[in-house]
Coordinates of C-alpha atoms in Angstrom, one line a residue:
Chain A
M20 CA 21.2 27.1 -72.2
G21 CA 23.1 30.1 -73.4
R22 CA 21.7 29.9 -76.9
W23 CA 20.5 33.3 -77.9
P24 CA 18.0 34.4 -79.0
D25 CA 16.5 31.4 -77.1
R26 CA 13.6 31.1 -79.6
E27 CA 14.4 30.3 -83.2
V28 CA 11.9 31.3 -85.9
V29 CA 11.0 28.3 -88.0
R30 CA 8.3 27.7 -90.7
V31 CA 5.7 25.1 -91.2
V32 CA 7.1 23.0 -94.2
D33 CA 4.4 20.3 -94.4
K34 CA 1.1 19.7 -92.8
W35 CA -1.8 17.2 -92.9
E36 CA -4.9 16.1 -91.1
E37 CA -4.6 13.1 -88.9
G38 CA -8.2 12.8 -87.7
R39 CA -11.0 14.9 -86.1
D40 CA -9.4 18.0 -84.7
I41 CA -5.9 16.4 -85.0
S42 CA -3.2 17.5 -87.4
S43 CA 0.5 16.9 -87.9
M44 CA 3.0 19.4 -89.1
K45 CA 6.7 19.5 -89.8
V46 CA 9.1 22.4 -89.1
V47 CA 12.8 22.6 -89.8
S48 CA 15.3 23.8 -87.2
E49 CA 18.9 24.8 -87.9
R50 CA 19.9 24.4 -84.3
E51 CA 22.4 21.7 -83.6
A52 CA 20.7 21.1 -80.2
W53 CA 18.0 19.1 -82.0
G54 CA 20.7 16.6 -82.9
E55 CA 20.8 15.7 -79.3
F56 CA 17.0 15.2 -79.1
T57 CA 15.9 12.4 -76.8
P58 CA 12.4 11.0 -77.3
G59 CA 10.1 12.3 -74.6
Q60 CA 11.7 15.7 -74.5
F61 CA 9.5 18.7 -75.5
A62 CA 9.6 22.0 -77.3
L63 CA 7.9 25.3 -76.6
L64 CA 6.0 26.4 -79.7
W65 CA 5.3 30.1 -79.8
I66 CA 2.3 31.0 -81.9
P67 CA 2.9 34.7 -82.4
K68 CA 0.2 37.0 -80.8
V69 CA -1.6 34.0 -79.4
D70 CA 0.4 31.9 -76.8
E71 CA 3.3 29.5 -76.4
I72 CA 2.6 25.9 -75.6
P73 CA 4.7 22.8 -74.8
L74 CA 4.5 19.9 -77.4
S75 CA 6.5 16.7 -77.5
P76 CA 7.7 16.0 -81.1
A77 CA 6.6 12.7 -82.7
D78 CA 9.9 12.5 -84.5
V79 CA 13.1 14.4 -85.3
K80 CA 15.1 13.6 -88.4
E81 CA 18.2 15.0 -89.9
R82 CA 17.7 16.6 -93.3
E83 CA 20.0 18.6 -95.6
Q84 CA 18.4 21.9 -94.4
G85 CA 18.5 21.0 -90.7
W86 CA 16.5 19.0 -88.2
E87 CA 13.0 18.2 -89.4
I88 CA 10.6 18.0 -86.4
L89 CA 7.2 16.4 -86.5
F90 CA 4.5 17.7 -84.2
T91 CA 1.0 16.5 -83.8
V92 CA -1.6 18.9 -82.5
K93 CA -5.0 18.1 -81.0
V94 CA -7.3 21.1 -80.8
V95 CA -8.1 21.7 -77.1
G96 CA -8.2 25.5 -76.9
E97 CA -7.4 28.8 -78.6
A98 CA -3.6 28.2 -79.1
T99 CA -4.0 24.6 -80.5
K100 CA -6.8 25.8 -82.7
V101 CA -4.7 28.6 -84.3
L102 CA -1.7 26.3 -84.5
S103 CA -3.9 23.7 -86.4
D104 CA -5.1 26.3 -88.8
L105 CA -1.6 27.5 -89.8
G106 CA -0.7 27.2 -93.4
I107 CA 2.5 26.0 -95.0
G108 CA 5.1 28.7 -94.6
A109 CA 3.6 30.2 -91.4
P110 CA 6.3 31.3 -88.9
L111 CA 6.5 29.9 -85.4
G112 CA 8.9 30.5 -82.5
L113 CA 10.6 27.3 -81.4
K114 CA 12.5 26.7 -78.2
G115 CA 14.0 23.3 -77.3
P116 CA 14.6 20.5 -76.9
L117 CA 13.7 20.9 -73.2
G118 CA 13.4 18.6 -70.3
R119 CA 14.5 15.0 -69.9
G120 CA 13.3 12.2 -72.2
Y121 CA 13.1 8.5 -72.1
E122 CA 16.3 6.7 -71.0
L123 CA 16.2 3.5 -73.0
D124 CA 18.3 1.0 -74.7
Y125 CA 17.0 1.7 -78.2
R126 CA 18.5 -1.5 -79.6
G127 CA 16.3 -3.5 -77.3
K128 CA 12.5 -3.9 -77.1
V129 CA 10.4 -0.8 -76.6
V130 CA 6.7 -0.9 -75.9
G131 CA 4.9 2.5 -76.2
V132 CA 1.6 3.0 -74.6
G133 CA -0.1 6.2 -75.7
G134 CA -3.5 7.6 -75.0
G135 CA -5.0 10.8 -76.6
S136 CA -2.4 13.6 -76.9
G137 CA 0.3 11.3 -75.4
A138 CA 0.7 9.5 -78.8
P139 CA 3.5 11.7 -80.3
S140 CA 5.7 11.3 -77.3
V141 CA 5.7 7.5 -77.3
L142 CA 5.8 7.3 -81.1
S143 CA 9.1 9.3 -81.1
A144 CA 10.6 6.5 -78.9
L145 CA 9.4 3.8 -81.3
F146 CA 10.9 5.6 -84.3
K147 CA 14.3 5.9 -82.6
A148 CA 14.2 2.2 -81.6
E149 CA 13.3 1.4 -85.2
R150 CA 16.3 3.4 -86.5
E151 CA 18.8 2.0 -84.0
G152 CA 18.0 -1.6 -84.6
G153 CA 15.6 -2.2 -81.7
R154 CA 12.1 -3.7 -81.8
G155 CA 9.0 -1.9 -80.9
V156 CA 5.3 -2.2 -80.3
L157 CA 3.1 0.8 -80.2
L158 CA -0.3 0.6 -78.4
L159 CA -2.5 3.6 -79.1
G160 CA -5.9 4.3 -77.6
A161 CA -8.5 7.0 -78.2
K162 CA -12.3 7.5 -77.7
T163 CA -13.1 6.7 -81.3
V164 CA -11.4 5.9 -84.6
E165 CA -11.4 9.5 -85.8
E166 CA -9.3 10.5 -82.8
L167 CA -6.6 8.1 -83.5
P168 CA -3.6 9.7 -85.3
Y169 CA -1.0 8.1 -87.5
R170 CA -3.1 5.1 -88.6
D171 CA -2.9 6.1 -92.3
W172 CA 0.9 5.9 -92.5
V173 CA 2.7 4.7 -89.4
G174 CA 2.3 1.0 -90.2
E175 CA 4.2 1.5 -93.5
L176 CA 7.2 2.7 -91.6
G177 CA 7.6 -0.7 -90.0
V178 CA 6.1 0.2 -86.6
D179 CA 4.0 -2.6 -85.1
V180 CA 1.0 -0.6 -84.1
R181 CA -2.2 -1.8 -82.3
Y182 CA -5.2 0.3 -81.6
S183 CA -8.0 0.4 -79.0
T184 CA -11.0 2.6 -79.1
D185 CA -13.5 3.2 -76.3
D186 CA -16.4 2.7 -78.7
G187 CA -14.9 -0.2 -80.7
T188 CA -14.7 1.6 -84.0
L189 CA -11.1 0.4 -84.5
G190 CA -9.0 -2.2 -82.8
K191 CA -9.8 -3.5 -79.4
K192 CA -12.9 -2.1 -77.7
G193 CA -12.0 -0.5 -74.4
F194 CA -9.1 1.5 -73.0
V195 CA -5.5 1.2 -74.1
T196 CA -4.7 -0.4 -70.8
A197 CA -6.9 -3.4 -71.8
L198 CA -4.8 -3.7 -74.9
L199 CA -1.7 -3.6 -72.8
E200 CA -3.1 -6.2 -70.4
E201 CA -3.8 -8.4 -73.4
M202 CA -0.2 -8.0 -74.6
L203 CA 1.2 -8.7 -71.1
E204 CA -0.8 -11.9 -70.9
K205 CA 0.2 -13.3 -74.3
E206 CA 3.6 -11.9 -75.2
L207 CA 5.5 -10.7 -72.2
E208 CA 9.1 -11.7 -72.5
G209 CA 10.5 -9.8 -69.6
D210 CA 13.0 -7.6 -71.3
E211 CA 10.5 -5.0 -72.5
Q212 CA 11.1 -1.3 -71.8
F213 CA 7.7 0.4 -71.5
V214 CA 7.1 4.1 -72.1
V215 CA 3.7 5.6 -71.4
C216 CA 2.1 9.0 -72.0
G217 CA -1.5 9.9 -71.9
P218 CA -4.3 10.9 -69.5
E219 CA -3.2 10.5 -65.9
V220 CA -5.9 8.1 -65.0
M221 CA -4.6 5.8 -67.7
M222 CA -1.0 6.2 -66.4
V223 CA -2.2 5.4 -62.8
A224 CA -3.6 2.1 -64.2
V225 CA -0.2 1.4 -65.9
R226 CA 1.6 2.2 -62.7
D227 CA -0.5 -0.4 -60.9
M228 CA 0.1 -3.0 -63.6
A229 CA 3.9 -2.2 -63.5
L230 CA 3.9 -2.8 -59.7
K231 CA 2.0 -6.0 -60.0
R232 CA 4.2 -7.5 -62.7
G233 CA 7.5 -5.8 -62.0
L234 CA 7.6 -4.0 -65.3
N235 CA 10.2 -1.4 -66.4
V236 CA 8.1 1.6 -67.1
Q237 CA 8.9 5.3 -67.8
F238 CA 6.1 7.8 -67.6
S239 CA 5.8 11.1 -69.4
L240 CA 3.7 13.5 -67.4
E241 CA 1.6 16.4 -68.6
R242 CA 1.2 19.6 -66.5
Y243 CA 0.6 23.3 -67.0
I244 CA 4.0 24.4 -68.3
K245 CA 4.9 28.1 -68.4
C246 CA 8.7 28.9 -68.3
G247 CA 9.9 25.5 -69.6
I248 CA 13.3 25.9 -67.9
G249 CA 12.6 24.9 -64.3
I250 CA 12.2 28.2 -62.5
C251 CA 8.6 29.3 -62.3
D252 CA 7.1 26.3 -60.4
A253 CA 3.9 26.2 -62.5
C254 CA 4.3 22.5 -63.6
T255 CA 5.6 21.1 -60.3
I256 CA 4.1 17.8 -59.1
S257 CA 5.1 16.9 -55.5
G258 CA 8.3 18.9 -55.8
Y259 CA 9.3 17.5 -59.2
R260 CA 9.5 20.0 -62.0
V261 CA 7.8 18.4 -65.1
C262 CA 9.6 20.8 -67.4
R263 CA 13.1 20.2 -66.1
D264 CA 13.3 17.1 -63.9
G265 CA 10.8 15.5 -66.3
P266 CA 8.6 15.3 -68.3
V267 CA 9.7 11.7 -68.2
F268 CA 10.1 10.0 -64.9
P269 CA 10.9 6.4 -63.9
L270 CA 8.4 4.3 -61.9
S271 CA 10.5 4.8 -58.8
T272 CA 10.1 8.5 -58.9
I273 CA 6.4 8.3 -59.8
L274 CA 5.9 6.2 -56.6
K275 CA 7.3 9.2 -54.6
M276 CA 4.7 11.6 -56.1
E277 CA 1.8 11.8 -53.7
E278 CA 0.0 14.1 -56.1
F279 CA 0.3 11.7 -59.1
G280 CA -3.1 10.8 -60.3
K281 CA -4.7 13.1 -57.7
V282 CA -3.8 16.8 -58.0
K283 CA -2.7 19.1 -60.7
R284 CA -2.3 22.9 -60.7
G285 CA -4.1 25.5 -62.7
P286 CA -2.6 28.6 -64.2
S287 CA -2.7 30.4 -60.8
G288 CA -1.1 27.5 -59.0
K289 CA -4.4 26.5 -57.5
R290 CA -4.8 22.8 -56.7
E291 CA -7.3 21.0 -58.9
L292 CA -8.4 17.5 -58.2
L293 CA -7.9 15.2 -61.1
Chain B
M18 CA 43.5 22.5 -41.0
I19 CA 39.8 22.9 -41.0
E20 CA 38.7 26.1 -39.4
D21 CA 35.1 26.9 -38.8
V22 CA 33.3 30.1 -39.2
S23 CA 30.0 31.4 -38.1
L24 CA 27.5 32.0 -40.9
E25 CA 24.6 33.0 -38.7
V26 CA 22.9 36.4 -39.4
E27 CA 19.9 38.2 -38.1
V28 CA 17.9 40.5 -40.3
G29 CA 14.6 42.3 -39.9
G30 CA 13.4 40.1 -37.0
V31 CA 14.5 36.9 -38.6
R32 CA 17.4 34.7 -37.5
L33 CA 19.1 32.8 -40.3
S34 CA 21.5 29.9 -40.1
H35 CA 23.4 31.4 -43.0
P36 CA 22.7 34.4 -45.3
V37 CA 21.3 32.7 -48.5
L38 CA 17.6 32.8 -49.0
L39 CA 15.3 31.9 -51.9
A40 CA 14.1 35.0 -53.7
S41 CA 10.4 35.6 -54.6
G42 CA 9.2 34.4 -58.0
V43 CA 11.3 31.2 -58.4
L44 CA 10.2 27.8 -57.3
N45 CA 7.8 29.1 -54.6
E46 CA 4.3 28.5 -55.9
T47 CA 4.2 25.1 -54.2
A48 CA 5.2 24.0 -50.7
H49 CA 6.9 20.9 -52.1
S50 CA 9.3 23.1 -54.2
M51 CA 10.1 25.4 -51.3
I52 CA 10.8 22.4 -49.1
R53 CA 13.1 21.0 -51.8
V54 CA 14.9 24.3 -52.1
V55 CA 15.7 24.0 -48.3
D56 CA 16.2 20.2 -48.0
V57 CA 18.1 19.6 -51.3
G58 CA 19.1 23.1 -52.2
G59 CA 20.4 24.2 -48.8
A60 CA 18.6 27.6 -48.6
A61 CA 18.5 29.1 -45.1
G62 CA 14.9 30.2 -45.7
V63 CA 12.5 31.1 -48.4
V64 CA 10.6 34.1 -49.6
T65 CA 7.3 33.0 -51.2
K66 CA 5.8 33.9 -54.5
S67 CA 4.0 37.2 -54.3
I68 CA 0.5 36.6 -53.1
S69 CA -2.5 38.8 -53.7
L70 CA -5.9 38.8 -52.0
D71 CA -7.6 37.1 -54.9
E72 CA -6.5 34.5 -57.4
K73 CA -4.5 35.8 -60.4
M74 CA -4.0 33.7 -63.5
G75 CA -0.9 35.5 -64.7
H76 CA 0.0 36.5 -68.3
R77 CA -0.1 34.3 -71.4
N78 CA 3.1 32.8 -72.8
P79 CA 5.8 33.6 -73.7
T80 CA 6.5 34.7 -70.2
V81 CA 10.3 34.0 -69.9
V82 CA 13.1 34.9 -72.2
E83 CA 16.6 33.6 -71.6
L84 CA 19.3 36.2 -72.3
P85 CA 23.1 35.9 -72.2
T86 CA 23.1 38.0 -69.1
G87 CA 20.1 36.8 -67.3
L88 CA 16.4 36.4 -67.6
L89 CA 13.5 38.5 -68.7
N90 CA 10.1 37.4 -67.2
S91 CA 6.6 38.5 -67.3
M92 CA 4.7 35.9 -65.3
G93 CA 2.2 38.5 -64.1
V94 CA 2.1 37.5 -60.5
P95 CA 0.2 34.2 -61.0
N96 CA -1.0 33.0 -57.6
P97 CA -4.0 31.2 -56.1
G98 CA -4.9 34.0 -53.7
M99 CA -4.1 34.4 -50.0
E100 CA -6.6 31.9 -48.7
E101 CA -5.6 29.1 -51.0
Y102 CA -1.9 29.8 -50.7
S103 CA -2.1 29.6 -46.9
K104 CA -2.2 25.8 -47.4
E105 CA 1.2 25.9 -49.0
V106 CA 2.6 27.9 -46.1
L107 CA 1.2 25.5 -43.5
M108 CA 2.5 22.5 -45.4
F109 CA 6.0 24.1 -45.5
K110 CA 6.0 24.8 -41.8
E111 CA 4.7 21.4 -40.9
R112 CA 7.7 19.9 -42.6
L113 CA 10.2 22.5 -41.7
P114 CA 9.1 24.2 -38.5
Q115 CA 12.5 25.8 -37.8
T116 CA 13.1 27.2 -41.3
P117 CA 12.0 30.9 -41.8
I118 CA 9.4 31.6 -44.4
I119 CA 8.9 35.2 -45.5
L120 CA 5.5 35.8 -47.2
S121 CA 5.7 38.1 -50.2
L122 CA 2.6 40.3 -50.4
Y123 CA 1.2 41.9 -53.5
G124 CA -1.5 44.5 -53.1
E125 CA -3.1 46.8 -55.7
S126 CA -4.3 49.3 -53.1
V127 CA -3.5 50.3 -49.5
E128 CA -6.6 48.5 -48.3
E129 CA -5.5 45.3 -50.0
F130 CA -2.1 45.5 -48.3
E131 CA -3.8 45.9 -44.9
K132 CA -6.1 42.9 -45.5
L133 CA -3.1 40.8 -46.7
A134 CA -1.1 41.8 -43.7
R135 CA -3.9 40.8 -41.3
A136 CA -4.2 37.4 -43.1
A137 CA -0.5 36.9 -42.9
K138 CA -0.6 37.6 -39.1
E139 CA -2.6 34.4 -38.7
L140 CA 0.0 32.3 -40.5
P141 CA 3.3 30.8 -39.2
V142 CA 5.5 33.2 -41.2
E143 CA 8.5 35.0 -39.6
A144 CA 8.2 38.0 -41.8
V145 CA 6.4 39.5 -44.8
E146 CA 8.1 41.0 -47.8
V147 CA 6.1 43.9 -49.3
N148 CA 6.3 43.7 -53.1
L149 CA 6.2 47.4 -54.1
S150 CA 8.2 47.0 -57.2
C151 CA 6.9 44.3 -59.6
P152 CA 7.2 45.6 -63.1
N153 CA 4.7 43.1 -64.5
R154 CA 1.3 44.4 -63.6
E155 CA -0.4 47.7 -64.3
E156 CA -1.9 48.0 -60.9
G157 CA 0.2 48.1 -57.8
G158 CA 3.9 47.1 -58.3
L159 CA 6.0 49.9 -59.8
T160 CA 3.1 52.4 -59.4
F161 CA 3.6 52.0 -55.7
G162 CA 7.3 51.6 -55.5
T163 CA 8.3 54.8 -57.4
R164 CA 6.2 57.1 -55.3
P165 CA 7.5 57.8 -51.8
E166 CA 4.1 58.7 -50.3
M167 CA 2.5 55.5 -51.7
V168 CA 5.4 53.5 -50.3
Y169 CA 4.7 55.1 -46.9
N170 CA 1.0 54.3 -47.1
A171 CA 1.4 50.7 -48.2
V172 CA 4.0 49.9 -45.6
R173 CA 2.0 51.7 -42.9
A174 CA -0.9 49.5 -43.8
V175 CA 1.1 46.3 -43.6
R176 CA 2.7 47.5 -40.3
R177 CA -0.7 48.0 -38.8
G178 CA -1.8 44.5 -39.7
F179 CA 1.3 42.4 -39.2
P180 CA 3.2 42.3 -35.8
R181 CA 6.4 40.6 -36.9
G182 CA 9.1 41.4 -39.5
V183 CA 8.1 43.7 -42.3
W184 CA 10.6 43.7 -45.2
V185 CA 10.0 46.1 -48.1
K186 CA 11.2 45.2 -51.6
L187 CA 12.4 48.2 -53.5
T188 CA 12.9 49.1 -57.1
A189 CA 16.1 50.6 -58.4
Q190 CA 14.1 52.6 -61.0
V191 CA 13.8 55.8 -59.1
G192 CA 16.0 58.9 -59.0
D193 CA 16.8 58.6 -55.3
V194 CA 16.3 55.2 -53.8
V195 CA 17.2 56.6 -50.3
E196 CA 14.2 58.9 -50.4
V197 CA 11.9 56.0 -51.1
A198 CA 13.6 53.8 -48.5
K199 CA 13.3 56.5 -45.9
E200 CA 9.5 56.5 -46.3
A201 CA 9.4 52.7 -45.9
Q202 CA 11.5 53.1 -42.7
R203 CA 9.3 55.9 -41.4
A204 CA 6.3 53.7 -41.9
G205 CA 7.8 51.0 -39.7
A206 CA 9.7 48.7 -42.0
D207 CA 12.1 46.3 -40.3
A208 CA 14.3 45.7 -43.3
L209 CA 14.7 46.7 -47.0
V210 CA 15.1 44.3 -49.8
A211 CA 17.0 45.6 -52.9
I212 CA 16.4 45.3 -55.8
N213 CA 13.4 44.0 -57.7
T214 CA 13.8 43.1 -61.4
L215 CA 14.3 46.0 -63.8
K216 CA 11.7 46.6 -66.4
G217 CA 13.0 45.5 -69.8
M218 CA 12.0 44.1 -73.2
A219 CA 13.1 41.6 -75.9
I220 CA 12.2 41.9 -79.5
D221 CA 12.3 39.1 -82.1
P222 CA 13.9 40.6 -85.2
L223 CA 12.4 38.1 -87.6
L224 CA 8.8 38.3 -86.3
A225 CA 9.3 42.0 -85.6
M226 CA 7.5 42.0 -82.3
P227 CA 8.1 41.8 -78.6
V228 CA 8.7 38.2 -77.4
L229 CA 6.9 38.5 -74.2
A230 CA 3.1 38.3 -74.5
N231 CA 3.0 41.2 -72.0
K232 CA 5.5 43.1 -74.2
T233 CA 7.7 44.2 -71.2
G234 CA 9.0 42.2 -68.3
G235 CA 11.4 42.1 -65.4
Y236 CA 15.1 41.7 -66.1
S237 CA 17.0 39.6 -63.5
G238 CA 20.3 37.7 -63.3
P239 CA 24.0 38.7 -63.6
G240 CA 23.3 41.6 -65.9
I241 CA 21.6 43.6 -63.1
K242 CA 24.1 42.8 -60.4
P243 CA 26.0 46.1 -60.7
V244 CA 22.8 48.0 -60.3
A245 CA 21.7 46.0 -57.3
L246 CA 25.0 46.3 -55.7
R247 CA 25.0 50.1 -56.1
V248 CA 21.5 50.3 -54.5
V249 CA 22.5 48.2 -51.6
W250 CA 25.6 50.3 -51.1
E251 CA 23.7 53.6 -51.3
L252 CA 21.1 52.4 -48.8
S253 CA 23.7 51.0 -46.4
S254 CA 25.9 54.1 -46.6
S255 CA 23.1 56.6 -46.0
E256 CA 23.2 58.0 -42.5
E257 CA 19.4 58.3 -42.6
I258 CA 18.8 54.6 -43.1
Y259 CA 19.3 52.5 -40.0
I260 CA 17.3 49.3 -40.8
P261 CA 19.1 46.3 -42.4
V262 CA 19.2 45.6 -46.1
V263 CA 18.8 42.3 -47.9
G264 CA 20.6 42.2 -51.2
V265 CA 19.1 40.6 -54.3
G266 CA 19.9 40.8 -58.0
G267 CA 22.2 38.7 -60.1
I268 CA 23.8 36.7 -57.2
E269 CA 25.2 33.5 -58.7
T270 CA 28.3 32.7 -56.6
G271 CA 29.5 33.0 -53.0
I272 CA 31.8 35.9 -54.2
D273 CA 28.8 37.7 -55.5
A274 CA 27.1 37.3 -52.1
V275 CA 30.3 38.5 -50.3
E276 CA 30.3 41.6 -52.5
F277 CA 26.7 42.4 -51.5
M278 CA 27.4 41.9 -47.9
M279 CA 30.5 44.1 -48.1
A280 CA 28.1 46.7 -49.7
G281 CA 26.0 46.4 -46.5
A282 CA 23.6 43.6 -47.0
S283 CA 22.9 41.4 -44.0
A284 CA 21.6 38.6 -46.1
V285 CA 21.0 37.8 -49.8
E286 CA 18.3 36.3 -51.9
V287 CA 18.9 34.1 -54.9
G288 CA 16.4 33.4 -57.7
S289 CA 17.6 33.4 -61.4
A290 CA 20.7 31.4 -60.5
V291 CA 18.6 28.4 -60.1
R292 CA 18.5 28.3 -63.8
S293 CA 22.3 28.4 -64.3
R294 CA 23.4 26.4 -61.2
G295 CA 20.4 24.2 -60.3
I296 CA 18.5 23.9 -57.1
E297 CA 21.7 23.2 -55.2
V298 CA 22.9 26.8 -55.8
F299 CA 22.0 27.9 -52.3
R300 CA 24.3 25.4 -50.6
A301 CA 27.0 26.1 -53.2
I302 CA 26.9 29.8 -52.5
M303 CA 26.9 29.2 -48.7
D304 CA 30.0 26.9 -49.1
E305 CA 31.7 29.5 -51.3
I306 CA 31.0 32.2 -48.7
R307 CA 32.5 30.0 -46.0
M308 CA 35.5 29.3 -48.1
F309 CA 36.1 33.0 -48.7
L310 CA 35.8 33.7 -45.0
I311 CA 38.3 31.0 -44.1
E312 CA 40.8 31.9 -46.8
N313 CA 40.7 35.5 -45.8
G314 CA 40.9 35.1 -42.0
Y315 CA 37.4 36.0 -41.0
S316 CA 35.7 34.1 -38.2
S317 CA 32.1 35.3 -38.8
V318 CA 30.2 36.4 -41.8
K319 CA 29.0 39.3 -39.8
E320 CA 32.5 40.8 -39.9
I321 CA 32.2 41.5 -43.6
I322 CA 28.8 43.2 -43.5
G323 CA 29.4 46.8 -44.7
L324 CA 33.2 46.5 -45.0
A325 CA 33.2 48.3 -48.4
L326 CA 31.2 51.2 -47.0
D327 CA 34.3 52.6 -45.4
V328 CA 37.2 52.5 -47.8
E329 CA 39.7 53.6 -45.2
K330 CA 38.8 50.7 -43.0
A331 CA 38.9 48.2 -45.9
M332 CA 42.4 49.4 -46.8
S333 CA 43.7 49.0 -43.2
R334 CA 42.4 45.5 -43.2
E335 CA 44.3 44.9 -46.5
E336 CA 47.5 45.9 -44.8
V337 CA 46.9 43.5 -41.9
I338 CA 46.6 40.7 -44.3

C-alpha cells in the first residue's frame, strides 16, 4: 500500500507455448515488493484497453534487472486470449503482489496438488521449497495431455512431478485426486504440507480427504476478483475476501465457509451455484 | 478513572448505538461481509451497495486506482438487482435483527426510484439512501444530483413509496449545495448524506491512457475530506435546512469523525478507510471518538454535534476548559 502509481508498466521479456491454449510468459518488475513474494499470492495484470485480471505467478526470481515473474495463462475469455497473443516487448500494467499466500516451512516437505489453471500457484510453492532446501512433489491434473503445462521443462529443474489426465493420455488416468489418493496410500509420512489449487469440486474432494486423514492442507481459492485490495466485496466467499484474506486459506477456515464448493458470485454479485 | 460517555445518536428515523456506519460501495455486496463489518468491525449499522431495479454487471477492470490521498473507483454500480439482493438484506436481518441497515437505491428514472422504494418498503430496512450522485454511470447518478428539480422528483417518488427514513446522498459538485438540499428536504427527505465521491481521473504516463476502463471514476478517501467537511458545514449552518446531516468523505480516524460532527453531522459513514485501517476501522473510530469525548469533558457525543457552527459558542467552551 502507498506505492504510487499503484500499477507498474512492465514488458513481456519471454514467452512460449505450454499446450493447447496455454502459454507462459515472463515479465520483469523493478518493484522491491516482489522480493517479499509468497507463493500463492497473486498479481493484477492490466491488459491495456481490454481488462485487468488476477493471476498467480508460477515463479518469482531475482535477476540483475529486477524481479522476473513467470505467469501461465490459459485462454478462457477475451482478456486471456489477448494476453496469450501478446508478443515479446508488449507492455502490461502490473499490480502486486496481492493477498496472502501459502504459509509453509519451505525447508520441509511440500506436496502441491494442481488442477487446470491452479497449476501455477502450486508450482510456485514447489520452486520455493526447492530453493530453500525442502523437498517437493507436484501432482498436476488436466483433461488431456495437451492441457498439462510445464511437462517439457519442469522435471529438469528437479521438481518431482506426476501427472494425471481424465482421458489417460499422460500419467494416471482419472482426476488428480486419484493421484493424490495413490500417493497417500503408498508414501504418506505424516509431515507433508499440502497446497492445493484448482477447480472447486476438486478442492472439495481434497478437503474431505484432509478431514479423513488429518492432513495439513492449504487451499488457494478462485473467485471473480475486481479491486484486488479488499474493498469491493466482489470475491467474497462466506464473509472471507479471497483477494485480501486469501486467496490461500487453511483447512480450518475452509471448514467455516458454507459457500465453499456450493456458491460463487458473478460480476453483479449474483449467486451462482457451482 | 474510567468515565463513560453516551455515544448514541438518532438520525433520519434511525437510532444508532454509536455514530459510525459503513458507507455504500465498500464490502456490502454480500450479507456475510456486512455482518462481518458489524460483528468484527464494530459498525453501528450498514448502508448497502447501491441497488438498481435490474441486475448490473458493472464496468470492466481496472476499476480501482490507489492514490497517495485515497482511492479512485469506477465499479459502475454492479449489483444483482433488487429482487436478488433482497436475499442479502433478509440474511443480514436474520443474523442481526437489531442492527440498522440502510438500503441504497440507484434509479435511472423517477419511475425506477418509485418502484425501488416500493420494493424497499417490503424489506426489513430502517431507511433508504437515495443515491443521486454516483459519478460512475451515464444514466442517473450525477445527472440527477446536480439538477434541483430532478432531485425533488426522485426524492418525491421515493417518499411516495417508502414510509420510513429517506436519506438523500448529495454530490459536492454543484454551485450551491444548499439549493439542491432544499429540494430534497421539500420532497420529504428525513436526512441528507454528504458527500458522494468526486468525479476524477488517473492517467498512466507510460501507456498514455486513463487507467480506469471507464476513464473517469469517483475519488474518495482523505483527499476529499476538506470538501466533505465544508459541505456538511454549509448544510448544517443553513437556516433553511432543518433535517439532519450524515457526514461521509475521507473519514479515517475518530478525530476526523469528531470534526464532521462539530460541522453538524449527526452520524458518519466510513468506506475507503477499510483499505488503510482494515475491517476493524469502525470500532477503532468509535473508540477514538469516545476517548476524545472523555479527554475533553463531554458526557455525550450529541454535545459536539454542530459545535463548530457557532464560533462564539466554541470559544466560550474553550475558556471553560
